PDB file of C-alpha atoms in Angstrom:
ATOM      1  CA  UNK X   1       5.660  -9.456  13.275  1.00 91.00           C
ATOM      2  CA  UNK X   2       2.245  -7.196  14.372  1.00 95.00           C
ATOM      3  CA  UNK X   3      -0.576  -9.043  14.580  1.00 96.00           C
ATOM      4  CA  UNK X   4      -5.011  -8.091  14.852  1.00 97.00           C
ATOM      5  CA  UNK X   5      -4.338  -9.209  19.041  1.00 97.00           C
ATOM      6  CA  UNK X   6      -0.805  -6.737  19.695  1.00 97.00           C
ATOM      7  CA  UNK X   7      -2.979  -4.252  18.151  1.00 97.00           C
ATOM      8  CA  UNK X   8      -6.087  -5.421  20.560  1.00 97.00           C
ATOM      9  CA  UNK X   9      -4.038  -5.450  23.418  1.00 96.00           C
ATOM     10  CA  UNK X  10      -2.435  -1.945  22.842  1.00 97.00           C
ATOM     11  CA  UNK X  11      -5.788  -0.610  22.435  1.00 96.00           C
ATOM     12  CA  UNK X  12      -7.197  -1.709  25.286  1.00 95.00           C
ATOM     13  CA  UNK X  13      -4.290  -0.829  27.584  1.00 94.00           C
ATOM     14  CA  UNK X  14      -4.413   2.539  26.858  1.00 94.00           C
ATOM     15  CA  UNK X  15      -8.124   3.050  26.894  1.00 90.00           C
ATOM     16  CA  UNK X  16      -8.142   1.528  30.691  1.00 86.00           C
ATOM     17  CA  UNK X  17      -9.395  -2.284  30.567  1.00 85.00           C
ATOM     18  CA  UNK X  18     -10.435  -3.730  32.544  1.00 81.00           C
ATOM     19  CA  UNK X  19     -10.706  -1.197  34.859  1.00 79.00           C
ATOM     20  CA  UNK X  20     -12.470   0.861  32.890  1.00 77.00           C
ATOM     21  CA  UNK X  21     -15.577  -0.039  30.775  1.00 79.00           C
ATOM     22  CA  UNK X  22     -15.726  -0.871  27.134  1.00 84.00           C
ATOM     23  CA  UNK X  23     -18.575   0.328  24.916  1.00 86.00           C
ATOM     24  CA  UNK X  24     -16.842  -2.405  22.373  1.00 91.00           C
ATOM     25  CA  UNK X  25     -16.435  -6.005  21.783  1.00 93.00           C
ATOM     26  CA  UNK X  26     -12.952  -7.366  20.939  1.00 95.00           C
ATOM     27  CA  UNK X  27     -14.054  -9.067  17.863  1.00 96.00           C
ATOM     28  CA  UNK X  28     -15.866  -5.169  17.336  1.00 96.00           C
ATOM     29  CA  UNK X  29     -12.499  -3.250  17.805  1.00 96.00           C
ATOM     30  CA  UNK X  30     -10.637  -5.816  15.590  1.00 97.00           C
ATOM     31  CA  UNK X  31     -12.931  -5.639  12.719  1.00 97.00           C
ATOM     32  CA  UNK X  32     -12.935  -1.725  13.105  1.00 97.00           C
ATOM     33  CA  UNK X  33      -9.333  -1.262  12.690  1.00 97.00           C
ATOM     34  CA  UNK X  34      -8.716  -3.817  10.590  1.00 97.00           C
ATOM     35  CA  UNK X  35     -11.362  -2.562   7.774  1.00 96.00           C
ATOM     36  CA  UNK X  36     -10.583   1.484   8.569  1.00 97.00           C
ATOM     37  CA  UNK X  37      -7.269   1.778  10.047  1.00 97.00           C
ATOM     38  CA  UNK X  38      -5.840  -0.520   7.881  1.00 97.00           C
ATOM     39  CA  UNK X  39      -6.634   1.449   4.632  1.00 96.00           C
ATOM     40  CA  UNK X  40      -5.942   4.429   5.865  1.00 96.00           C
ATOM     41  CA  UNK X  41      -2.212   3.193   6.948  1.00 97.00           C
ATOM     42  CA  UNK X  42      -1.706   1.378   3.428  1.00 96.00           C
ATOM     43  CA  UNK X  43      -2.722   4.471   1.180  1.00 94.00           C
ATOM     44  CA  UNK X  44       0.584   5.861   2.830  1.00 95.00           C
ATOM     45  CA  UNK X  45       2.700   2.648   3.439  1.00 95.00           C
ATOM     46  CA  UNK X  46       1.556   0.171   1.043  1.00 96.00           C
ATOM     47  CA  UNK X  47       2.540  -3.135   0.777  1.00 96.00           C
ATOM     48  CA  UNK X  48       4.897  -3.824  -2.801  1.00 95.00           C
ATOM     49  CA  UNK X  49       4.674  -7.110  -3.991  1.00 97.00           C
ATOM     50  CA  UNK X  50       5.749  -8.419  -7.554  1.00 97.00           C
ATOM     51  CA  UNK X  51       3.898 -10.701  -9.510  1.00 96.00           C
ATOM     52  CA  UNK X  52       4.343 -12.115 -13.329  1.00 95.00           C
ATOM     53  CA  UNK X  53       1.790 -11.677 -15.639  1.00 95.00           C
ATOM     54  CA  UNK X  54       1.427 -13.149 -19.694  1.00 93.00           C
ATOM     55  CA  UNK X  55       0.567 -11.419 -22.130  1.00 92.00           C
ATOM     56  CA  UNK X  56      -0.095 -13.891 -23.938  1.00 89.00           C
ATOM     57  CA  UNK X  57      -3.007 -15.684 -21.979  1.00 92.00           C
ATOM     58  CA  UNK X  58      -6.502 -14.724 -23.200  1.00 91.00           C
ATOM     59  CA  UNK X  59      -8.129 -15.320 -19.592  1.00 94.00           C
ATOM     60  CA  UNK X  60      -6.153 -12.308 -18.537  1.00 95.00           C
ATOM     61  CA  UNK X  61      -7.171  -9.689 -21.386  1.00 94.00           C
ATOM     62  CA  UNK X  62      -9.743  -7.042 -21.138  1.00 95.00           C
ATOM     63  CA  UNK X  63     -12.658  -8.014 -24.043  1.00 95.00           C
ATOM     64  CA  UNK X  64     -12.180  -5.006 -26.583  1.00 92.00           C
ATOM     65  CA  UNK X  65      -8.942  -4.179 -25.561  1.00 91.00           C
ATOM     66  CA  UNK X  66      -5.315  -5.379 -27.377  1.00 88.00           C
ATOM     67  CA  UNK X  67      -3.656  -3.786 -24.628  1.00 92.00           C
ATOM     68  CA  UNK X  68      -5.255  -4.232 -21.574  1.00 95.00           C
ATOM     69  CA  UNK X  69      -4.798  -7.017 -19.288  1.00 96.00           C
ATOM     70  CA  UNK X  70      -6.551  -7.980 -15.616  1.00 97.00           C
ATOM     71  CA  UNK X  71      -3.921  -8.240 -12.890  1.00 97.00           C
ATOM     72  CA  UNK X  72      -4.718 -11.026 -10.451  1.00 96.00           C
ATOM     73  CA  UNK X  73      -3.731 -10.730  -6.908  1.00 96.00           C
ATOM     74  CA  UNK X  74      -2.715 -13.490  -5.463  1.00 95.00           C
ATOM     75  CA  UNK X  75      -4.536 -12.726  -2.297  1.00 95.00           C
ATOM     76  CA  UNK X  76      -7.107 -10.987  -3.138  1.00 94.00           C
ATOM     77  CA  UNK X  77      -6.251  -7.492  -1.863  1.00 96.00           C
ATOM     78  CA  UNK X  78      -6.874  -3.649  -3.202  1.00 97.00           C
ATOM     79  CA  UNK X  79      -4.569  -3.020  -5.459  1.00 97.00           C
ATOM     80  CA  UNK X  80      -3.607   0.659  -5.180  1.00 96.00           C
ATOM     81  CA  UNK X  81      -0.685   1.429  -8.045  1.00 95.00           C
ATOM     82  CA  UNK X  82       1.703  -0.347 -10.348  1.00 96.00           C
ATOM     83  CA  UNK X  83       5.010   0.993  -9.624  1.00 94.00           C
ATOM     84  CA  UNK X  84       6.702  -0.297 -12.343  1.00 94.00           C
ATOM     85  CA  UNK X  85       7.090  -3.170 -14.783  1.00 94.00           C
ATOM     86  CA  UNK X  86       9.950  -5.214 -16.162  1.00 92.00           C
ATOM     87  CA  UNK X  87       9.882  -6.545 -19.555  1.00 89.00           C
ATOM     88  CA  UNK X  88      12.582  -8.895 -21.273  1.00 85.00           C
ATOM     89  CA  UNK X  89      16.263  -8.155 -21.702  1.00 84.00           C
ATOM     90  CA  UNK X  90      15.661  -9.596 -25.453  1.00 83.00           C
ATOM     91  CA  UNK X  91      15.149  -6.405 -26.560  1.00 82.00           C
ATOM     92  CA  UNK X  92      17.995  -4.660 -25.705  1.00 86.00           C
ATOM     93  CA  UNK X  93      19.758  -6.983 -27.195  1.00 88.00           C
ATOM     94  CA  UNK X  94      18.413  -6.484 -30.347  1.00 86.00           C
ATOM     95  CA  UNK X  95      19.854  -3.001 -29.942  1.00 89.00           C
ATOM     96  CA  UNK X  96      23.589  -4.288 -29.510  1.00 90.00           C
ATOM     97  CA  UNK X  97      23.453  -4.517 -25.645  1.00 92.00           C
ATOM     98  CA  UNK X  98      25.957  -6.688 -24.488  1.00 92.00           C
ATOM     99  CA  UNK X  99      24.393  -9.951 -23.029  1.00 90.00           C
ATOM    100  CA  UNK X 100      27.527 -10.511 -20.557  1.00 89.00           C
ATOM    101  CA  UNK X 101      29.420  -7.994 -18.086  1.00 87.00           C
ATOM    102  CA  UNK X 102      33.095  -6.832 -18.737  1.00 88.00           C
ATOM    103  CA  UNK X 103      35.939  -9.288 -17.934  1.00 88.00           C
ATOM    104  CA  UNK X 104      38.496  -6.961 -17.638  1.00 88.00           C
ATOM    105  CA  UNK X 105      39.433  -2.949 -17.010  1.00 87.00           C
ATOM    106  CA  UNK X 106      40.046  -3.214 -20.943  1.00 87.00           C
ATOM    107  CA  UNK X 107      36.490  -4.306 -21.919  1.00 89.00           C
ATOM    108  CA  UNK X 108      34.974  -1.624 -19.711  1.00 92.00           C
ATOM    109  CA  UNK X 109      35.059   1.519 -21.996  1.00 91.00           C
ATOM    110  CA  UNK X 110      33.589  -0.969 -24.758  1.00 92.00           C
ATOM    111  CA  UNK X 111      31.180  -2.270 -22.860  1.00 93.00           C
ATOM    112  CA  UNK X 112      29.963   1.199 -21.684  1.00 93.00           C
ATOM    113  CA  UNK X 113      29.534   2.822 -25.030  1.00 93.00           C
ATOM    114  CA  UNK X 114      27.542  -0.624 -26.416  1.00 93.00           C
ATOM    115  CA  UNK X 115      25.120  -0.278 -23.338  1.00 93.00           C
ATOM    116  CA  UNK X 116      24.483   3.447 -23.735  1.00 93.00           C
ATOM    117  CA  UNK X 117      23.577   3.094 -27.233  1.00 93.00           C
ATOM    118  CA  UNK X 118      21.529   0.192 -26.852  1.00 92.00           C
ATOM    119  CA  UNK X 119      19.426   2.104 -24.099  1.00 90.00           C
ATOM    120  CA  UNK X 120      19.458   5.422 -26.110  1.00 91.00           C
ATOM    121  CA  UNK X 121      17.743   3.558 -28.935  1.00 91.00           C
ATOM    122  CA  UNK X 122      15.394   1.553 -27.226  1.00 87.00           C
ATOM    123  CA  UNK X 123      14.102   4.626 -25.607  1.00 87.00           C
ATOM    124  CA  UNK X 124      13.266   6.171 -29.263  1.00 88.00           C
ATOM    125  CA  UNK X 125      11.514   2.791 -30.755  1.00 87.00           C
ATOM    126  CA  UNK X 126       8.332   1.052 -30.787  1.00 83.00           C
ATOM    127  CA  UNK X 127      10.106  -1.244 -27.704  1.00 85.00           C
ATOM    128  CA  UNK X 128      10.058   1.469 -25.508  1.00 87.00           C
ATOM    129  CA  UNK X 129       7.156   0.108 -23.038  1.00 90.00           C
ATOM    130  CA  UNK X 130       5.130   2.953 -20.778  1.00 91.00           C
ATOM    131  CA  UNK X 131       2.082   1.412 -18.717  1.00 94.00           C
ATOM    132  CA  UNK X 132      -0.601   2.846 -16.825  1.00 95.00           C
ATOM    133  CA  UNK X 133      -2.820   1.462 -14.204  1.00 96.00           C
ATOM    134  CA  UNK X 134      -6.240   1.298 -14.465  1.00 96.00           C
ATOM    135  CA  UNK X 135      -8.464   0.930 -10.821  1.00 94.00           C
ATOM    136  CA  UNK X 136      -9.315  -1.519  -9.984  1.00 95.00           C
ATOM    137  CA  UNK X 137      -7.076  -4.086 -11.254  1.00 96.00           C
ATOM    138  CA  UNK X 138      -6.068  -3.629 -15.003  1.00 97.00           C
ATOM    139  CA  UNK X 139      -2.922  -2.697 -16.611  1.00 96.00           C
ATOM    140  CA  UNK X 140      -2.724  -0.787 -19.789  1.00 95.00           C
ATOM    141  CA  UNK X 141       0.903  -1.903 -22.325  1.00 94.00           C
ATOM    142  CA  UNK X 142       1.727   1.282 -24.767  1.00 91.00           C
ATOM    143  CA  UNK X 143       2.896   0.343 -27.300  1.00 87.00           C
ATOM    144  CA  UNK X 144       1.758  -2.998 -27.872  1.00 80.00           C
ATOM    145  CA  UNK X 145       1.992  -5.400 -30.848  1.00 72.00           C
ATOM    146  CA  UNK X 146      -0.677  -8.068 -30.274  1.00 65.00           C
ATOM    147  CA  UNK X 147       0.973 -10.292 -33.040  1.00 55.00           C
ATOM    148  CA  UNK X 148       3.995 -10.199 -31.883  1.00 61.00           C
ATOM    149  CA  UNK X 149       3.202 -10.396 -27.929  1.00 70.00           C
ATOM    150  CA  UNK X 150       5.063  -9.371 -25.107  1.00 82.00           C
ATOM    151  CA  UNK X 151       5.777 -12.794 -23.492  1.00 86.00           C
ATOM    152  CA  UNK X 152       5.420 -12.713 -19.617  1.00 90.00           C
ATOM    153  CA  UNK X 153       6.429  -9.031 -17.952  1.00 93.00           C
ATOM    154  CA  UNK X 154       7.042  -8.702 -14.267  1.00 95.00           C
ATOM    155  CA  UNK X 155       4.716  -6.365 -12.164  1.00 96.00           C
ATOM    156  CA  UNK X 156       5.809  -4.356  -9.126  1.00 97.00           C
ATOM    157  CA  UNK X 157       2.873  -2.901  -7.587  1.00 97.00           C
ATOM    158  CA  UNK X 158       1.241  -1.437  -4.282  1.00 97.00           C
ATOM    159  CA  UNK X 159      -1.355  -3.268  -2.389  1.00 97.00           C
ATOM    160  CA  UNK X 160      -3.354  -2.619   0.677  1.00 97.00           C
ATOM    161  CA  UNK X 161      -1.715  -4.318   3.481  1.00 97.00           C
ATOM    162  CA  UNK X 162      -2.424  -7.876   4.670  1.00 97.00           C
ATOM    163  CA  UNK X 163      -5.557  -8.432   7.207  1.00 96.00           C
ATOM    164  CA  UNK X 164      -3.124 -10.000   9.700  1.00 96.00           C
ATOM    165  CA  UNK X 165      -1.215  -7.185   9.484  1.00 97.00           C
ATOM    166  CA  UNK X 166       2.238  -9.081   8.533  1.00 95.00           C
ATOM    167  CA  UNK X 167       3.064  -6.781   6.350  1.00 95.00           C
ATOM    168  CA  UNK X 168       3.902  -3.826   8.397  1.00 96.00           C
ATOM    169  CA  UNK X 169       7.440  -2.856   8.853  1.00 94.00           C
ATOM    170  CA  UNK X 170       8.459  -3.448  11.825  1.00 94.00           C
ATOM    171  CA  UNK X 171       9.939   0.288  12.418  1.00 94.00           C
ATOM    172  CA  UNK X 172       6.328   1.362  11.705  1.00 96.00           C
ATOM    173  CA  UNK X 173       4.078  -0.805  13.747  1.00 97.00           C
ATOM    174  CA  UNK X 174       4.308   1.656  16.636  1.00 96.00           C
ATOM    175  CA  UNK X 175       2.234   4.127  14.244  1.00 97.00           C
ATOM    176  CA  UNK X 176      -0.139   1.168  12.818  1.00 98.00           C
ATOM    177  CA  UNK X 177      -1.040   1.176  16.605  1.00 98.00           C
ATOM    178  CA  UNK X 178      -1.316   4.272  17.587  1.00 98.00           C
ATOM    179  CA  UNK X 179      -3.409   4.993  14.405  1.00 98.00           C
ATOM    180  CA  UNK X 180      -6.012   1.920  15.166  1.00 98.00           C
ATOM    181  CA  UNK X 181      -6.183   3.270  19.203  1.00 97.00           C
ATOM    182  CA  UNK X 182      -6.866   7.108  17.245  1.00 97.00           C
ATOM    183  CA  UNK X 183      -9.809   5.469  15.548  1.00 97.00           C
ATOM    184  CA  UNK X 184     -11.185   3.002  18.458  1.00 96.00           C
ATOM    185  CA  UNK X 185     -11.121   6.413  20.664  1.00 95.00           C
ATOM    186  CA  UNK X 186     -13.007   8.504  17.568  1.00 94.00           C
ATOM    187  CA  UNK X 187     -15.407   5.960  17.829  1.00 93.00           C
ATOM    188  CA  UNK X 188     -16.504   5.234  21.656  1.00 90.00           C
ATOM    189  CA  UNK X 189     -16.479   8.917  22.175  1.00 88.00           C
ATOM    190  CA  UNK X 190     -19.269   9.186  19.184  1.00 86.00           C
ATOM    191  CA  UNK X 191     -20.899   6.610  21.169  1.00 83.00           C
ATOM    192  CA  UNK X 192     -20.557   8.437  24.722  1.00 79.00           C
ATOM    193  CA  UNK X 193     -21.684  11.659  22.912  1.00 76.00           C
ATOM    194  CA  UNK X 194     -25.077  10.154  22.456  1.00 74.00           C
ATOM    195  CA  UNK X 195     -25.958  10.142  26.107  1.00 66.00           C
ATOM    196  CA  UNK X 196     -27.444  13.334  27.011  1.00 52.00           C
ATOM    197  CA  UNK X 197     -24.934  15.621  28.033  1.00 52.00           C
ATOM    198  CA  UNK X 198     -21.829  13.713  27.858  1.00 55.00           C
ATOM    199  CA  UNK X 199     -22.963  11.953  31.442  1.00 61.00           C
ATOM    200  CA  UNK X 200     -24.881   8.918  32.680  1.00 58.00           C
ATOM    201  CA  UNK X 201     -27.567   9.779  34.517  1.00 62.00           C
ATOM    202  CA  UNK X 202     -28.147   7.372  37.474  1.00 57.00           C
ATOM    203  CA  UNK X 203     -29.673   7.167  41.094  1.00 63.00           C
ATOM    204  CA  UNK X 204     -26.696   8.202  42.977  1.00 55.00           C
ATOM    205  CA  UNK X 205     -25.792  11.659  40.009  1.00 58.00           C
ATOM    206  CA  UNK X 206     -24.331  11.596  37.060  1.00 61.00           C
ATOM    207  CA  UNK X 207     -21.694   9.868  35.838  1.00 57.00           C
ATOM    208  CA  UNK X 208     -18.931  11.686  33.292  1.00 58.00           C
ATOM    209  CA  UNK X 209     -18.214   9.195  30.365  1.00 56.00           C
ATOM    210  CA  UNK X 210     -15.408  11.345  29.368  1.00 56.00           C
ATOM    211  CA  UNK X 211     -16.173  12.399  25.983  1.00 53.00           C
ATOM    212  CA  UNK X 212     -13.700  14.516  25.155  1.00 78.00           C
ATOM    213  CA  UNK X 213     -11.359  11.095  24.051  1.00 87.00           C
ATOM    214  CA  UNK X 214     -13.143  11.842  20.865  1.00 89.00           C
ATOM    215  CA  UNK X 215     -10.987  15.088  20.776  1.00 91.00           C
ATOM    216  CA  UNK X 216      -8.375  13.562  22.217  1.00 93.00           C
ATOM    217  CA  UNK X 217      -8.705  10.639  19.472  1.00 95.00           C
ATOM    218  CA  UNK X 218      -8.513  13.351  16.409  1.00 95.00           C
ATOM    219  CA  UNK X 219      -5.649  14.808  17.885  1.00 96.00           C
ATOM    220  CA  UNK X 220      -3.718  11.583  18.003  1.00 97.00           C
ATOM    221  CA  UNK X 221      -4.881  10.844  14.816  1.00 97.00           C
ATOM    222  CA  UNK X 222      -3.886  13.958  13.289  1.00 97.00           C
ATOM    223  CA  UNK X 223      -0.133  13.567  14.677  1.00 97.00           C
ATOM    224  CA  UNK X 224       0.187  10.189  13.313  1.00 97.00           C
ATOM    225  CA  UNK X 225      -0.686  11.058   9.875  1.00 96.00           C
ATOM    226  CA  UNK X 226       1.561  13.801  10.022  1.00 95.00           C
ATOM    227  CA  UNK X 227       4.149  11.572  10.929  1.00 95.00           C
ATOM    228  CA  UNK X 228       2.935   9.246   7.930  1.00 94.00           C
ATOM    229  CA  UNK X 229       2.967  11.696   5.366  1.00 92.00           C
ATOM    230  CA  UNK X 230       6.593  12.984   5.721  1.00 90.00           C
ATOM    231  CA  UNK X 231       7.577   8.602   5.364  1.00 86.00           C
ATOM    232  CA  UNK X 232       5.434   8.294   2.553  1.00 77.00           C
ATOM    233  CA  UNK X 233       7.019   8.997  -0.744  1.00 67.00           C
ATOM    234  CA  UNK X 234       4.836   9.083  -3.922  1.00 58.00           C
ATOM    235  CA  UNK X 235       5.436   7.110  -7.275  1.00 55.00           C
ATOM    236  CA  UNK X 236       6.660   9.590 -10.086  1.00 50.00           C
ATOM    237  CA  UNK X 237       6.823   8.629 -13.413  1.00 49.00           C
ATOM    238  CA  UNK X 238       8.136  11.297 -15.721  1.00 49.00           C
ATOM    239  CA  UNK X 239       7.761  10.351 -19.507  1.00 50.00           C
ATOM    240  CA  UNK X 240       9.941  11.175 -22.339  1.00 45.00           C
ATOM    241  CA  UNK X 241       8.344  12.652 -25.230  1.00 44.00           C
TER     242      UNK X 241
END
């Protein structure tokens, strides 16, 4: 599991400590990457969590609104999309979907065609449920019968990725790190930039400060988001009408 002091470390290593000066604190280069890189990592690998939320609570809907209701992290974190949401199988039962699998080869053609109805009608009546999110935090239920109610639906959404960094896939924490070093580089070599001439001026000559890792910090930054955006796959929704 990464953590804010693997990423530290990694940073460090490969920008030459302790042998080389630091223009940054550690508390500095973990607040940096942990407010920048990490939003920059989870608008392409988000973190999907799943939460349940009732309908039926009036502490959760938006004043003025039937169909509008406030989605409460749990931790407190951006949400960023609502993939999808799960209402209950009570409906499709109203349609003549079978409420138990087949029991036998023989059952299975039966079972089939009572299914594919019940779907094919849901889809064309007022129980057909289509959502939209709403930044920063609110749902929107179409259509939606306040009288009736919707009970409690299941959520599955994207949210930015946990400040301890827990959340990252372990197949992708290479590129969490090399992203946060990108930015830690981008940002001493705007600090080495300020002094005159990209050199240190002292008794004995100047001093190079290397500057050009701010170059060298865009170009690793470009390559990782390149590698970022062919993983990242984008929600879809395509809606019957």
């Amino acid at each position: 599991m990464l953590n804010q002091n693997e990423v530290l470390e990694y940073i460090k290593d490969n920008l030459g400590w302790p042998f080389m000066f630091l223009e940054l604190e550690d508390n500095k280069i973990i607040d940096y990457f942990t407010k920048h890189s990490r939003k920059t990592f989870s608008y392409y690998i988000p973190q999907k969590k799943t939460l349940g939320l009732n309908t039926s609570s009036t502490s959760l809907k938006v004043p003025g609104k039937a169909n509008e209701f406030y989605i409460n992290e749990p931790n407190g974190l951006e949400i960023l999309n609502v993939v999808d949401m799960y209402t209950s199988a009570s409906d499709l039962y109203l349609f003549g979907h079978p409420p138990l699998g087949v029991f036998s080869h023989f059952d299975l053609r039966e079972w089939a065609l009572q299914t594919e109805m019940a779907m094919a009608t849901k889809m064309f009546s007022t129980y057909d449920y289509t959502f939209e999110f709403k930044h920063p935090n609110i749902i929107r239920i179409s259509p939606y019968n306040a009288s009736a109610g919707l009970g409690i639906v299941t959520i599955e959404y994207e949210r930015m990725q946990p400040e301890d960094l827990s959340g990252i896939p372990n197949d992708l924490q290479k590129y969490f790190k090399d992203l946060a070093l990108a930015d830690i580089l981008i940002v001493i070599g705007r600090i080495r930039k300020r002094y005159g001439g990209g050199n240190l001026r002292t008794p004995f000559g100047e001093i190079p400060l290397e500057a050009d890792i701010y170059e060298e910090g865009k170009e690793l930054k470009r390559e990782v988001i390149e590698v970022l955006e062919r993983l990242y796959i984008p929600n879809v929704r395509i809606d019957h009408g």
